[in-house]
Amino acid sequence: MGLGAPSSIYAATGRHAFDGDSAGALTYQVATHESDTSVLREPLRSLVSAALSKDPAGRPASEQLLLSLVGRADLADAVKGVAPTSPAGPDEPSRSEMAEAVFAGPGTAAQEVVSQVLLRLVAPGERAEDTLRSAYRSEFADGRTPQEVLDQVLTAFTEAGILVWDGDSVTLSSAALIRAWPRLRDWADAERPGLGVHQRRSEGARLWEGNGRRNNDLLQGTALERTRDWAAAGRRHLTRNHTERDFLDAGSALTRRRGRLRVLLSAVLAVLLVLAVGAAAVAFDQRQTVLTQRQTATGQRDRAVSAQVAGTAQSVRRTDPRLARRLAVASASLADTPESRSSLLALRYQWEADVLKLPGFVATNSDLDATGQTLMAAADTNVEFWNVDTRTRTGSYTAPARIHRVDLSDDGKTAAVSTDDGYTRVLDVAGARPRDAHAFPTPEQTTGYWPPMKLSPLGTYLTVETPRLRTRTSTTKRAY
């Protein structure tokens, strides 16, 4: 700042504070010349004059000058108290000297209270750049210091101009006093680690009290632990007032209640979890039991139904082989029972593959071709030809006498019909009529036995059994 003051004069006037032509002249002017600072406005004029003082003891430190420059509305008072324009005489003490004098005035009990009162008016800044804060009169009552001692301290420092009141709130008259008064500076440095904690506690207590002491405004968690630790072991000069003490006690009580509630809630949740797991286990066991019972009942039902269906398949396997096969497969799909296996084996190896029911026709004689596709059926004097695959009638023929034997060639194109009149007639299956007018004699034997006859595979030859020759073969294309 020693170099800064001449620079300030040069910036304001355009002239150097020391204008010697040589180094010796400049040295002489620095030692003897009083620079004209009248062109500067207050408080800068007083600060520059103090910084250009010839007496090193009269020049303020750079820290004091800086704090004076960055002070609030009371900057002029800070300049007068910290950096007087001329060395202070015995009748003009500085602000720090006045504060020290007031401190030395009251007794020991009052002196112990001064640090508690003044530190409540200091707001911590980064490093040493502390600022001011206001406090209400009620904040100074800690329950241990007599009220008359507090009133004595507040009155003494107010009358000395150290404290400034605004209604019921009070603050320091100058931020520079925090660094200018060594005793207050030492107090602030000693209490610095806890000033921020104290300020947050004080403001929190004020908010809590102003809002009707609501639980939502209480400190919790890390902030509460840090404040309690500092209040228990970290503070040096600051004390807790009634509101702050109640504030911390209420926060601690709320923490304990919430802790107990959390423990109780955890216990309840644990019990509910155990009950839920137990209920789930019981429900799962019951479900498995029900499923097992259901499977057992279903198996028993399926086996019973399978046996019943297999019995039905056995009963109709001769009259309706197709239906019997379906029933046997259904029986085996329901359950693997002895009855289902027996019905499957019986239907697998039985000769009957299918049944064709002729509506309105009761056949007394029938024959199939070699392919099993064409069926010839006879009843009384009627002969019908059927397509087995499509189950449709392809033709019919009426014989002149009652039919007692029929035969169908293997190719299904030729049929032979033996009637009671002693003749065998050859029919063309496609037209369901005699191939020609010729009939082959096949008389009834004396024993009442009608001789059998048989067509060749292609229907070319007809073989008839006779008592004398045993067999007689004739061509169906001409008479024999």
Tab-separated table of C-alpha atoms in Angstrom:
chain	number	residue	atom	x	y	z
A	1	MET	CA	0.000	0.000	0.000
A	2	GLY	CA	3.054	2.246	0.406
A	3	LEU	CA	3.416	2.146	-3.341
A	4	GLY	CA	-0.342	2.206	-3.831
A	5	ALA	CA	-0.851	5.605	-2.128
A	6	PRO	CA	1.402	7.591	-4.533
A	7	SER	CA	-0.255	5.770	-7.384
A	8	SER	CA	-3.667	6.868	-6.093
A	9	ILE	CA	-2.487	10.534	-6.055
A	10	TYR	CA	-1.140	10.208	-9.587
A	11	ALA	CA	-4.411	8.627	-10.742
A	12	ALA	CA	-6.443	11.478	-9.214
A	13	THR	CA	-4.249	14.515	-10.139
A	14	GLY	CA	-2.059	13.382	-12.986
A	15	ARG	CA	1.018	14.469	-10.975
A	16	HIS	CA	3.526	12.319	-9.135
A	17	ALA	CA	3.425	12.498	-5.355
A	18	PHE	CA	7.244	12.882	-5.424
A	19	ASP	CA	8.710	14.668	-8.434
A	20	GLY	CA	12.439	14.837	-7.686
A	21	ASP	CA	14.910	14.766	-10.614
A	22	SER	CA	17.380	12.414	-8.978
A	23	ALA	CA	17.418	9.521	-6.608
A	24	GLY	CA	18.689	11.711	-3.796
A	25	ALA	CA	15.935	14.264	-4.357
A	26	LEU	CA	13.288	11.554	-4.423
A	27	THR	CA	14.654	10.076	-1.196
A	28	TYR	CA	14.580	13.478	0.485
A	29	GLN	CA	10.997	14.130	-0.637
A	30	VAL	CA	9.831	10.747	0.571
A	31	ALA	CA	11.344	11.449	3.982
A	32	THR	CA	10.172	15.056	4.382
A	33	HIS	CA	7.495	16.003	1.832
A	34	GLU	CA	3.816	15.902	2.839
A	35	SER	CA	1.763	15.008	-0.252
A	36	ASP	CA	-1.401	16.959	-0.997
A	37	THR	CA	-4.367	14.561	-0.711
A	38	SER	CA	-7.092	17.174	-0.735
A	39	VAL	CA	-8.148	16.213	-4.245
A	40	LEU	CA	-9.211	12.776	-2.975
A	41	ARG	CA	-12.584	12.167	-1.454
A	42	GLU	CA	-13.212	10.540	1.861
A	43	PRO	CA	-12.658	7.867	2.988
A	44	LEU	CA	-9.934	7.363	0.375
A	45	ARG	CA	-8.224	10.659	1.410
A	46	SER	CA	-7.803	9.489	5.008
A	47	LEU	CA	-6.601	6.045	3.951
A	48	VAL	CA	-4.014	7.480	1.530
A	49	SER	CA	-2.823	10.038	4.119
A	50	ALA	CA	-2.422	7.283	6.707
A	51	ALA	CA	-0.561	5.098	4.232
A	52	LEU	CA	1.869	8.022	3.455
A	53	SER	CA	2.595	8.634	7.142
A	54	LYS	CA	6.310	9.215	7.831
A	55	ASP	CA	6.038	7.208	11.048
A	56	PRO	CA	5.911	3.462	10.227
A	57	ALA	CA	3.941	2.837	13.400
A	58	GLY	CA	1.284	5.240	12.172
A	59	ARG	CA	0.780	3.465	8.859
A	60	PRO	CA	-2.087	0.898	8.949
A	61	ALA	CA	-1.473	-2.646	7.803
A	62	SER	CA	-2.591	-3.677	4.349
A	63	GLU	CA	-5.205	-5.979	5.893
A	64	GLN	CA	-6.736	-3.100	7.838
A	65	LEU	CA	-6.833	-0.929	4.715
A	66	LEU	CA	-8.449	-3.702	2.699
A	67	LEU	CA	-11.132	-4.364	5.299
A	68	SER	CA	-11.824	-0.642	5.534
A	69	LEU	CA	-12.270	-0.441	1.768
A	70	VAL	CA	-14.656	-3.392	1.618
A	71	GLY	CA	-16.671	-2.370	4.721
A	72	ARG	CA	-20.361	-1.604	4.570
A	73	ALA	CA	-22.215	1.722	5.177
A	74	ASP	CA	-19.991	2.532	8.141
A	75	LEU	CA	-16.834	2.743	6.023
A	76	ALA	CA	-16.149	6.357	7.027
A	77	ASP	CA	-16.215	5.439	10.716
A	78	ALA	CA	-13.916	2.512	10.003
A	79	VAL	CA	-11.460	4.851	8.330
A	80	LYS	CA	-11.562	7.270	11.230
A	81	GLY	CA	-11.140	4.473	13.769
A	82	VAL	CA	-8.508	2.458	11.982
A	83	ALA	CA	-6.603	4.931	9.864
A	84	PRO	CA	-6.698	8.402	11.391
A	85	THR	CA	-5.477	11.311	9.304
A	86	SER	CA	-2.912	12.180	11.935
A	87	PRO	CA	-1.330	10.332	14.823
A	88	ALA	CA	-3.952	9.868	17.525
A	89	GLY	CA	-3.440	11.879	20.634
A	90	PRO	CA	-4.391	10.910	24.117
A	91	ASP	CA	-7.836	12.493	23.701
A	92	GLU	CA	-8.607	10.845	20.318
A	93	PRO	CA	-8.389	7.060	20.750
A	94	SER	CA	-9.026	4.714	17.824
A	95	ARG	CA	-12.021	2.424	17.720
A	96	SER	CA	-9.949	-0.579	18.794
A	97	GLU	CA	-8.485	1.420	21.691
A	98	MET	CA	-11.957	2.453	22.743
A	99	ALA	CA	-13.083	-1.191	22.641
A	100	GLU	CA	-10.096	-2.243	24.732
A	101	ALA	CA	-10.808	0.535	27.224
A	102	VAL	CA	-14.453	-0.526	27.544
A	103	PHE	CA	-13.355	-4.139	28.004
A	104	ALA	CA	-10.996	-3.193	30.826
A	105	GLY	CA	-13.641	-1.137	32.613
A	106	PRO	CA	-16.122	-3.694	34.076
A	107	GLY	CA	-15.267	-6.460	36.464
A	108	THR	CA	-14.114	-9.992	35.719
A	109	ALA	CA	-17.634	-11.401	35.404
A	110	ALA	CA	-18.518	-8.836	32.749
A	111	GLN	CA	-15.241	-9.424	30.886
A	112	GLU	CA	-16.072	-13.119	30.548
A	113	VAL	CA	-19.335	-12.173	28.867
A	114	VAL	CA	-17.787	-9.785	26.298
A	115	SER	CA	-16.392	-12.547	24.080
A	116	GLN	CA	-19.731	-14.375	24.107
A	117	VAL	CA	-21.591	-11.211	23.101
A	118	LEU	CA	-19.225	-9.936	20.413
A	119	LEU	CA	-18.568	-13.313	18.746
A	120	ARG	CA	-22.295	-13.663	18.139
A	121	LEU	CA	-21.972	-10.584	15.923
A	122	VAL	CA	-19.210	-12.085	13.739
A	123	ALA	CA	-20.064	-14.007	10.571
A	124	PRO	CA	-17.152	-16.201	9.413
A	125	GLY	CA	-15.773	-15.667	5.935
A	126	GLU	CA	-13.134	-17.407	3.912
A	127	ARG	CA	-9.841	-17.381	5.799
A	128	ALA	CA	-9.751	-14.081	7.791
A	129	GLU	CA	-12.313	-12.061	5.869
A	130	ASP	CA	-14.998	-12.066	8.545
A	131	THR	CA	-18.141	-9.968	8.194
A	132	LEU	CA	-20.895	-8.767	10.481
A	133	ARG	CA	-24.174	-10.318	11.506
A	134	SER	CA	-26.983	-9.036	13.678
A	135	ALA	CA	-28.406	-10.640	16.809
A	136	TYR	CA	-31.427	-10.059	18.991
A	137	ARG	CA	-31.115	-9.190	22.658
A	138	SER	CA	-32.777	-12.482	23.612
A	139	GLU	CA	-29.975	-14.432	21.906
A	140	PHE	CA	-27.430	-13.353	24.539
A	141	ALA	CA	-29.262	-14.982	27.470
A	142	ASP	CA	-27.634	-18.352	28.133
A	143	GLY	CA	-29.300	-19.099	31.458
A	144	ARG	CA	-26.050	-18.837	33.439
A	145	THR	CA	-25.013	-15.216	33.020
A	146	PRO	CA	-27.056	-12.760	35.123
A	147	GLN	CA	-29.192	-10.432	33.058
A	148	GLU	CA	-27.744	-7.336	34.757
A	149	VAL	CA	-24.230	-8.341	33.674
A	150	LEU	CA	-25.419	-8.717	30.064
A	151	ASP	CA	-27.154	-5.346	30.200
A	152	GLN	CA	-23.980	-3.751	31.643
A	153	VAL	CA	-21.812	-5.093	28.789
A	154	LEU	CA	-24.291	-4.157	26.058
A	155	THR	CA	-24.747	-0.661	27.475
A	156	ALA	CA	-21.011	-0.017	27.837
A	157	PHE	CA	-20.134	-1.039	24.279
A	158	THR	CA	-23.150	0.763	22.856
A	159	GLU	CA	-22.205	4.030	24.562
A	160	ALA	CA	-18.658	3.657	23.228
A	161	GLY	CA	-19.996	3.327	19.657
A	162	ILE	CA	-18.818	-0.249	19.312
A	163	LEU	CA	-22.360	-1.632	19.043
A	164	VAL	CA	-25.129	-0.241	16.859
A	165	TRP	CA	-28.780	-1.031	17.530
A	166	ASP	CA	-31.601	-1.311	15.009
A	167	GLY	CA	-34.735	-1.856	16.993
A	168	ASP	CA	-34.215	-5.040	19.015
A	169	SER	CA	-31.246	-6.252	16.921
A	170	VAL	CA	-27.636	-5.215	17.422
A	171	THR	CA	-24.443	-5.465	15.348
A	172	LEU	CA	-20.854	-4.209	15.418
A	173	SER	CA	-20.345	-0.681	14.192
A	174	SER	CA	-17.553	-1.701	11.817
A	175	ALA	CA	-16.317	-4.883	10.182
A	176	ALA	CA	-12.770	-3.522	10.432
A	177	LEU	CA	-12.968	-3.745	14.206
A	178	ILE	CA	-12.819	-7.561	13.950
A	179	ARG	CA	-9.224	-7.333	12.720
A	180	ALA	CA	-8.258	-3.977	14.269
A	181	TRP	CA	-8.964	-4.956	17.876
A	182	PRO	CA	-6.381	-7.641	18.715
A	183	ARG	CA	-8.448	-9.150	21.476
A	184	LEU	CA	-11.520	-9.626	19.249
A	185	ARG	CA	-9.278	-10.924	16.479
A	186	ASP	CA	-7.779	-13.512	18.828
A	187	TRP	CA	-11.227	-14.555	19.998
A	188	ALA	CA	-12.418	-14.934	16.396
A	189	ASP	CA	-9.306	-16.902	15.391
A	190	ALA	CA	-9.652	-19.223	18.382
A	191	GLU	CA	-13.339	-19.818	17.669
A	192	ARG	CA	-13.040	-19.825	13.869
A	193	PRO	CA	-13.537	-23.605	13.324
A	194	GLY	CA	-16.909	-23.363	15.064
A	195	LEU	CA	-18.129	-19.945	13.933
A	196	GLY	CA	-19.876	-21.412	10.895
A	197	VAL	CA	-21.423	-24.164	12.985
A	198	HIS	CA	-22.549	-21.632	15.572
A	199	GLN	CA	-24.044	-19.355	12.921
A	200	ARG	CA	-26.020	-22.199	11.337
A	201	ARG	CA	-27.180	-23.322	14.768
A	202	SER	CA	-28.190	-19.800	15.751
A	203	GLU	CA	-30.056	-19.130	12.509
A	204	GLY	CA	-31.692	-22.550	12.652
A	205	ALA	CA	-32.815	-21.959	16.235
A	206	ARG	CA	-34.169	-18.538	15.287
A	207	LEU	CA	-36.121	-20.038	12.366
A	208	TRP	CA	-37.373	-22.911	14.537
A	209	GLU	CA	-38.544	-20.514	17.246
A	210	GLY	CA	-40.143	-18.144	14.747
A	211	ASN	CA	-42.119	-20.924	13.014
A	212	GLY	CA	-43.597	-22.300	16.201
A	213	ARG	CA	-40.946	-24.930	16.923
A	214	ARG	CA	-41.887	-27.299	14.137
A	215	ASN	CA	-40.038	-30.603	13.839
A	216	ASN	CA	-39.391	-29.975	10.162
A	217	ASP	CA	-37.085	-27.061	11.075
A	218	LEU	CA	-34.856	-29.105	13.407
A	219	LEU	CA	-31.331	-30.191	12.522
A	220	GLN	CA	-30.939	-33.828	11.580
A	221	GLY	CA	-28.240	-36.210	10.500
A	222	THR	CA	-24.693	-34.966	9.965
A	223	ALA	CA	-25.564	-31.321	10.656
A	224	LEU	CA	-26.972	-32.221	14.074
A	225	GLU	CA	-24.018	-34.463	14.953
A	226	ARG	CA	-21.508	-31.801	13.934
A	227	THR	CA	-23.318	-29.124	15.944
A	228	ARG	CA	-23.570	-31.338	19.030
A	229	ASP	CA	-19.891	-32.298	18.810
A	230	TRP	CA	-18.850	-28.660	18.539
A	231	ALA	CA	-21.160	-27.620	21.390
A	232	ALA	CA	-19.766	-30.387	23.584
A	233	ALA	CA	-16.026	-30.058	22.916
A	234	GLY	CA	-15.223	-27.590	20.148
A	235	ARG	CA	-16.341	-24.177	21.425
A	236	ARG	CA	-14.026	-21.841	23.319
A	237	HIS	CA	-15.923	-18.640	24.116
A	238	LEU	CA	-19.407	-19.017	22.636
A	239	THR	CA	-22.243	-20.384	24.744
A	240	ARG	CA	-25.722	-21.651	23.961
A	241	ASN	CA	-28.744	-19.555	24.779
A	242	HIS	CA	-32.102	-20.954	25.868
A	243	THR	CA	-33.487	-21.262	22.350
A	244	GLU	CA	-30.344	-22.889	20.959
A	245	ARG	CA	-30.213	-25.348	23.832
A	246	ASP	CA	-33.867	-26.265	23.325
A	247	PHE	CA	-33.217	-26.429	19.579
A	248	LEU	CA	-30.432	-29.001	19.972
A	249	ASP	CA	-32.317	-30.940	22.634
A	250	ALA	CA	-35.406	-31.108	20.427
A	251	GLY	CA	-33.301	-32.254	17.460
A	252	SER	CA	-31.647	-34.952	19.568
A	253	ALA	CA	-35.008	-36.075	20.955
A	254	LEU	CA	-36.482	-36.208	17.460
A	255	THR	CA	-33.497	-38.264	16.290
A	256	ARG	CA	-33.968	-40.686	19.179
A	257	ARG	CA	-37.693	-40.965	18.501
A	258	ARG	CA	-37.094	-41.566	14.835
A	259	GLY	CA	-34.410	-44.092	15.703
A	260	ARG	CA	-36.788	-45.965	17.982
A	261	LEU	CA	-39.481	-45.702	15.341
A	262	ARG	CA	-37.109	-47.080	12.720
A	263	VAL	CA	-36.157	-49.952	15.013
A	264	LEU	CA	-39.826	-50.648	15.745
A	265	LEU	CA	-40.711	-50.352	12.079
A	266	SER	CA	-37.829	-52.646	11.138
A	267	ALA	CA	-39.004	-55.178	13.717
A	268	VAL	CA	-42.574	-54.974	12.433
A	269	LEU	CA	-41.380	-55.334	8.851
A	270	ALA	CA	-39.202	-58.285	9.860
A	271	VAL	CA	-42.173	-59.958	11.552
A	272	LEU	CA	-44.368	-59.225	8.541
A	273	LEU	CA	-41.669	-60.610	6.270
A	274	VAL	CA	-41.453	-63.792	8.327
A	275	LEU	CA	-45.242	-64.090	8.295
A	276	ALA	CA	-45.345	-63.442	4.558
A	277	VAL	CA	-42.650	-66.032	3.900
A	278	GLY	CA	-44.419	-68.515	6.172
A	279	ALA	CA	-47.757	-67.834	4.499
A	280	ALA	CA	-46.147	-68.226	1.091
A	281	ALA	CA	-44.569	-71.517	2.169
A	282	VAL	CA	-47.899	-72.796	3.523
A	283	ALA	CA	-49.704	-71.658	0.376
A	284	PHE	CA	-47.086	-73.332	-1.806
A	285	ASP	CA	-47.336	-76.553	0.189
A	286	GLN	CA	-51.118	-76.491	-0.009
A	287	ARG	CA	-50.935	-75.813	-3.715
A	288	GLN	CA	-48.601	-78.754	-4.211
A	289	THR	CA	-50.940	-80.938	-2.146
A	290	VAL	CA	-53.943	-79.835	-4.189
A	291	LEU	CA	-52.054	-80.416	-7.436
A	292	THR	CA	-50.998	-83.876	-6.274
A	293	GLN	CA	-54.543	-84.735	-5.256
A	294	ARG	CA	-55.861	-83.368	-8.521
A	295	GLN	CA	-53.324	-85.355	-10.514
A	296	THR	CA	-54.190	-88.488	-8.548
A	297	ALA	CA	-57.913	-87.962	-9.093
A	298	THR	CA	-57.346	-87.184	-12.768
A	299	GLY	CA	-55.207	-90.287	-13.175
A	300	GLN	CA	-57.811	-92.468	-11.508
A	301	ARG	CA	-60.547	-90.959	-13.644
A	302	ASP	CA	-58.499	-91.384	-16.831
A	303	ARG	CA	-57.725	-95.027	-16.017
A	304	ALA	CA	-61.371	-95.734	-15.307
A	305	VAL	CA	-62.515	-94.033	-18.511
A	306	SER	CA	-59.717	-95.760	-20.461
A	307	ALA	CA	-60.846	-99.173	-19.250
A	308	GLN	CA	-64.460	-98.336	-20.098
A	309	VAL	CA	-63.583	-97.123	-23.609
A	310	ALA	CA	-61.375	-100.181	-24.177
A	311	GLY	CA	-64.299	-102.424	-23.224
A	312	THR	CA	-66.530	-100.593	-25.704
A	313	ALA	CA	-63.871	-101.032	-28.408
A	314	GLN	CA	-63.758	-104.770	-27.718
A	315	SER	CA	-67.535	-105.024	-27.919
A	316	VAL	CA	-67.837	-103.355	-31.346
A	317	ARG	CA	-64.646	-104.574	-32.976
A	318	ARG	CA	-66.525	-107.171	-35.035
A	319	THR	CA	-69.507	-105.042	-36.018
A	320	ASP	CA	-67.660	-101.734	-36.530
A	321	PRO	CA	-63.868	-102.200	-36.760
A	322	ARG	CA	-63.198	-98.584	-37.681
A	323	LEU	CA	-65.013	-97.253	-34.621
A	324	ALA	CA	-63.350	-99.925	-32.494
A	325	ARG	CA	-59.884	-98.840	-33.647
A	326	ARG	CA	-60.636	-95.190	-32.829
A	327	LEU	CA	-61.942	-96.168	-29.414
A	328	ALA	CA	-58.852	-98.287	-28.734
A	329	VAL	CA	-56.515	-95.421	-29.633
A	330	ALA	CA	-58.548	-93.030	-27.457
A	331	SER	CA	-58.385	-95.502	-24.585
A	332	ALA	CA	-54.595	-95.758	-24.868
A	333	SER	CA	-54.238	-91.950	-25.017
A	334	LEU	CA	-56.220	-91.568	-21.793
A	335	ALA	CA	-54.148	-94.041	-19.782
A	336	ASP	CA	-51.873	-97.003	-20.269
A	337	THR	CA	-54.007	-99.757	-18.785
A	338	PRO	CA	-54.154	-103.510	-19.417
A	339	GLU	CA	-57.556	-103.030	-21.024
A	340	SER	CA	-56.265	-100.422	-23.507
A	341	ARG	CA	-53.277	-102.594	-24.469
A	342	SER	CA	-55.515	-105.638	-24.922
A	343	SER	CA	-57.931	-103.761	-27.193
A	344	LEU	CA	-55.091	-102.424	-29.331
A	345	LEU	CA	-53.577	-105.880	-29.806
A	346	ALA	CA	-56.950	-107.477	-30.575
A	347	LEU	CA	-57.788	-104.902	-33.237
A	348	ARG	CA	-54.288	-105.084	-34.682
A	349	TYR	CA	-54.527	-108.778	-35.467
A	350	GLN	CA	-58.247	-109.317	-36.190
A	351	TRP	CA	-59.314	-110.100	-39.737
A	352	GLU	CA	-62.175	-107.643	-39.960
A	353	ALA	CA	-60.961	-104.302	-41.234
A	354	ASP	CA	-64.264	-102.565	-41.959
A	355	VAL	CA	-68.036	-103.062	-41.990
A	356	LEU	CA	-70.392	-101.841	-44.655
A	357	LYS	CA	-73.986	-101.610	-43.557
A	358	LEU	CA	-76.444	-101.944	-46.412
A	359	PRO	CA	-79.513	-99.828	-45.669
A	360	GLY	CA	-82.783	-101.785	-45.991
A	361	PHE	CA	-80.970	-104.899	-47.149
A	362	VAL	CA	-80.253	-108.092	-45.186
A	363	ALA	CA	-77.687	-110.081	-47.174
A	364	THR	CA	-77.710	-113.893	-47.071
A	365	ASN	CA	-74.719	-114.259	-49.433
A	366	SER	CA	-71.870	-111.876	-50.253
A	367	ASP	CA	-68.432	-111.749	-51.825
A	368	LEU	CA	-65.593	-109.221	-52.359
A	369	ASP	CA	-63.176	-108.805	-55.194
A	370	ALA	CA	-59.460	-109.212	-54.592
A	371	THR	CA	-58.959	-105.476	-54.024
A	372	GLY	CA	-61.720	-105.279	-51.443
A	373	GLN	CA	-63.223	-102.344	-53.293
A	374	THR	CA	-66.317	-103.993	-54.834
A	375	LEU	CA	-68.890	-105.843	-52.716
A	376	MET	CA	-71.549	-108.191	-54.056
A	377	ALA	CA	-74.463	-108.945	-51.714
A	378	ALA	CA	-77.538	-111.137	-52.314
A	379	ALA	CA	-80.808	-111.572	-50.475
A	380	ASP	CA	-83.678	-113.678	-51.797
A	381	THR	CA	-83.762	-112.820	-55.545
A	382	ASN	CA	-81.967	-109.456	-55.290
A	383	VAL	CA	-78.296	-108.764	-55.931
A	384	GLU	CA	-76.600	-105.423	-55.182
A	385	PHE	CA	-73.132	-104.163	-56.028
A	386	TRP	CA	-71.445	-101.613	-53.740
A	387	ASN	CA	-68.277	-99.513	-53.820
A	388	VAL	CA	-66.783	-100.184	-50.408
A	389	ASP	CA	-64.546	-97.101	-50.382
A	390	THR	CA	-67.291	-94.615	-51.228
A	391	ARG	CA	-70.060	-96.688	-49.604
A	392	THR	CA	-72.318	-96.168	-52.605
A	393	ARG	CA	-74.379	-98.695	-54.519
A	394	THR	CA	-73.160	-99.118	-58.107
A	395	GLY	CA	-75.908	-101.445	-59.402
A	396	SER	CA	-78.543	-104.093	-58.684
A	397	TYR	CA	-79.909	-107.255	-60.343
A	398	THR	CA	-83.051	-109.350	-59.790
A	399	ALA	CA	-82.660	-113.090	-60.393
A	400	PRO	CA	-85.516	-115.293	-61.703
A	401	ALA	CA	-85.316	-117.470	-58.578
A	402	ARG	CA	-84.086	-117.319	-55.030
A	403	ILE	CA	-80.329	-116.997	-54.846
A	404	HIS	CA	-78.393	-119.495	-52.786
A	405	ARG	CA	-74.746	-118.895	-53.897
A	406	VAL	CA	-72.781	-115.898	-55.338
A	407	ASP	CA	-69.184	-115.378	-56.459
A	408	LEU	CA	-67.203	-112.334	-57.627
A	409	SER	CA	-64.067	-112.498	-59.751
A	410	ASP	CA	-60.866	-111.126	-58.316
A	411	ASP	CA	-60.839	-108.176	-60.719
A	412	GLY	CA	-64.368	-107.233	-59.635
A	413	LYS	CA	-65.764	-107.153	-63.167
A	414	THR	CA	-67.627	-110.499	-63.357
A	415	ALA	CA	-70.124	-112.063	-60.952
A	416	ALA	CA	-71.805	-115.497	-60.832
A	417	VAL	CA	-75.227	-116.156	-59.273
A	418	SER	CA	-76.646	-119.648	-58.508
A	419	THR	CA	-80.396	-119.781	-58.073
A	420	ASP	CA	-82.967	-122.328	-56.950
A	421	ASP	CA	-83.993	-123.058	-60.540
A	422	GLY	CA	-80.734	-125.064	-60.958
A	423	TYR	CA	-78.803	-122.552	-63.045
A	424	THR	CA	-75.815	-120.271	-62.564
A	425	ARG	CA	-75.826	-116.998	-64.426
A	426	VAL	CA	-72.779	-114.845	-65.155
A	427	LEU	CA	-73.279	-111.079	-64.645
A	428	ASP	CA	-71.383	-108.058	-65.886
A	429	VAL	CA	-70.752	-106.016	-62.748
A	430	ALA	CA	-70.464	-102.695	-64.564
A	431	GLY	CA	-73.992	-102.980	-65.971
A	432	ALA	CA	-75.435	-105.270	-63.282
A	433	ARG	CA	-77.018	-107.541	-65.937
A	434	PRO	CA	-76.338	-111.012	-67.406
A	435	ARG	CA	-73.414	-111.139	-69.760
A	436	ASP	CA	-75.552	-113.161	-72.217
A	437	ALA	CA	-78.639	-115.337	-72.232
A	438	HIS	CA	-76.731	-118.504	-71.438
A	439	ALA	CA	-77.094	-120.076	-67.997
A	440	PHE	CA	-74.931	-122.846	-66.598
A	441	PRO	CA	-76.867	-125.779	-65.085
A	442	THR	CA	-76.048	-126.397	-61.424
A	443	PRO	CA	-78.857	-128.672	-60.190
A	444	GLU	CA	-79.506	-129.329	-56.562
A	445	GLN	CA	-78.160	-132.653	-55.416
A	446	THR	CA	-80.351	-135.409	-54.112
A	447	THR	CA	-79.074	-134.723	-50.683
A	448	GLY	CA	-80.320	-131.132	-50.931
A	449	TYR	CA	-76.799	-129.865	-51.342
A	450	TRP	CA	-76.216	-127.058	-53.831
A	451	PRO	CA	-72.833	-127.526	-55.513
A	452	PRO	CA	-70.323	-124.715	-54.987
A	453	MET	CA	-68.954	-122.719	-57.913
A	454	LYS	CA	-65.985	-120.382	-58.413
A	455	LEU	CA	-64.973	-117.797	-61.037
A	456	SER	CA	-61.426	-117.497	-62.272
A	457	PRO	CA	-59.549	-114.295	-61.256
A	458	LEU	CA	-60.452	-112.543	-64.503
A	459	GLY	CA	-63.920	-114.111	-64.736
A	460	THR	CA	-62.994	-116.154	-67.817
A	461	TYR	CA	-63.764	-119.591	-66.359
A	462	LEU	CA	-66.436	-120.905	-64.055
A	463	THR	CA	-65.785	-124.014	-61.974
A	464	VAL	CA	-68.741	-125.999	-60.625
A	465	GLU	CA	-68.456	-129.034	-58.356
A	466	THR	CA	-70.542	-132.118	-59.353
A	467	PRO	CA	-70.962	-135.447	-57.564
A	468	ARG	CA	-69.713	-137.474	-60.510
A	469	LEU	CA	-66.684	-135.453	-61.654
A	470	ARG	CA	-66.201	-133.602	-58.426
A	471	THR	CA	-65.413	-130.478	-60.449
A	472	ARG	CA	-66.361	-129.176	-63.867
A	473	THR	CA	-64.820	-126.119	-65.466
A	474	SER	CA	-66.539	-124.178	-68.212
A	475	THR	CA	-65.771	-121.023	-70.051
A	476	THR	CA	-68.062	-118.155	-69.315
A	477	LYS	CA	-67.890	-117.040	-72.916
A	478	ARG	CA	-69.672	-120.110	-74.357
A	479	ALA	CA	-71.823	-122.960	-73.231
A	480	TYR	CA	-70.277	-126.233	-72.150
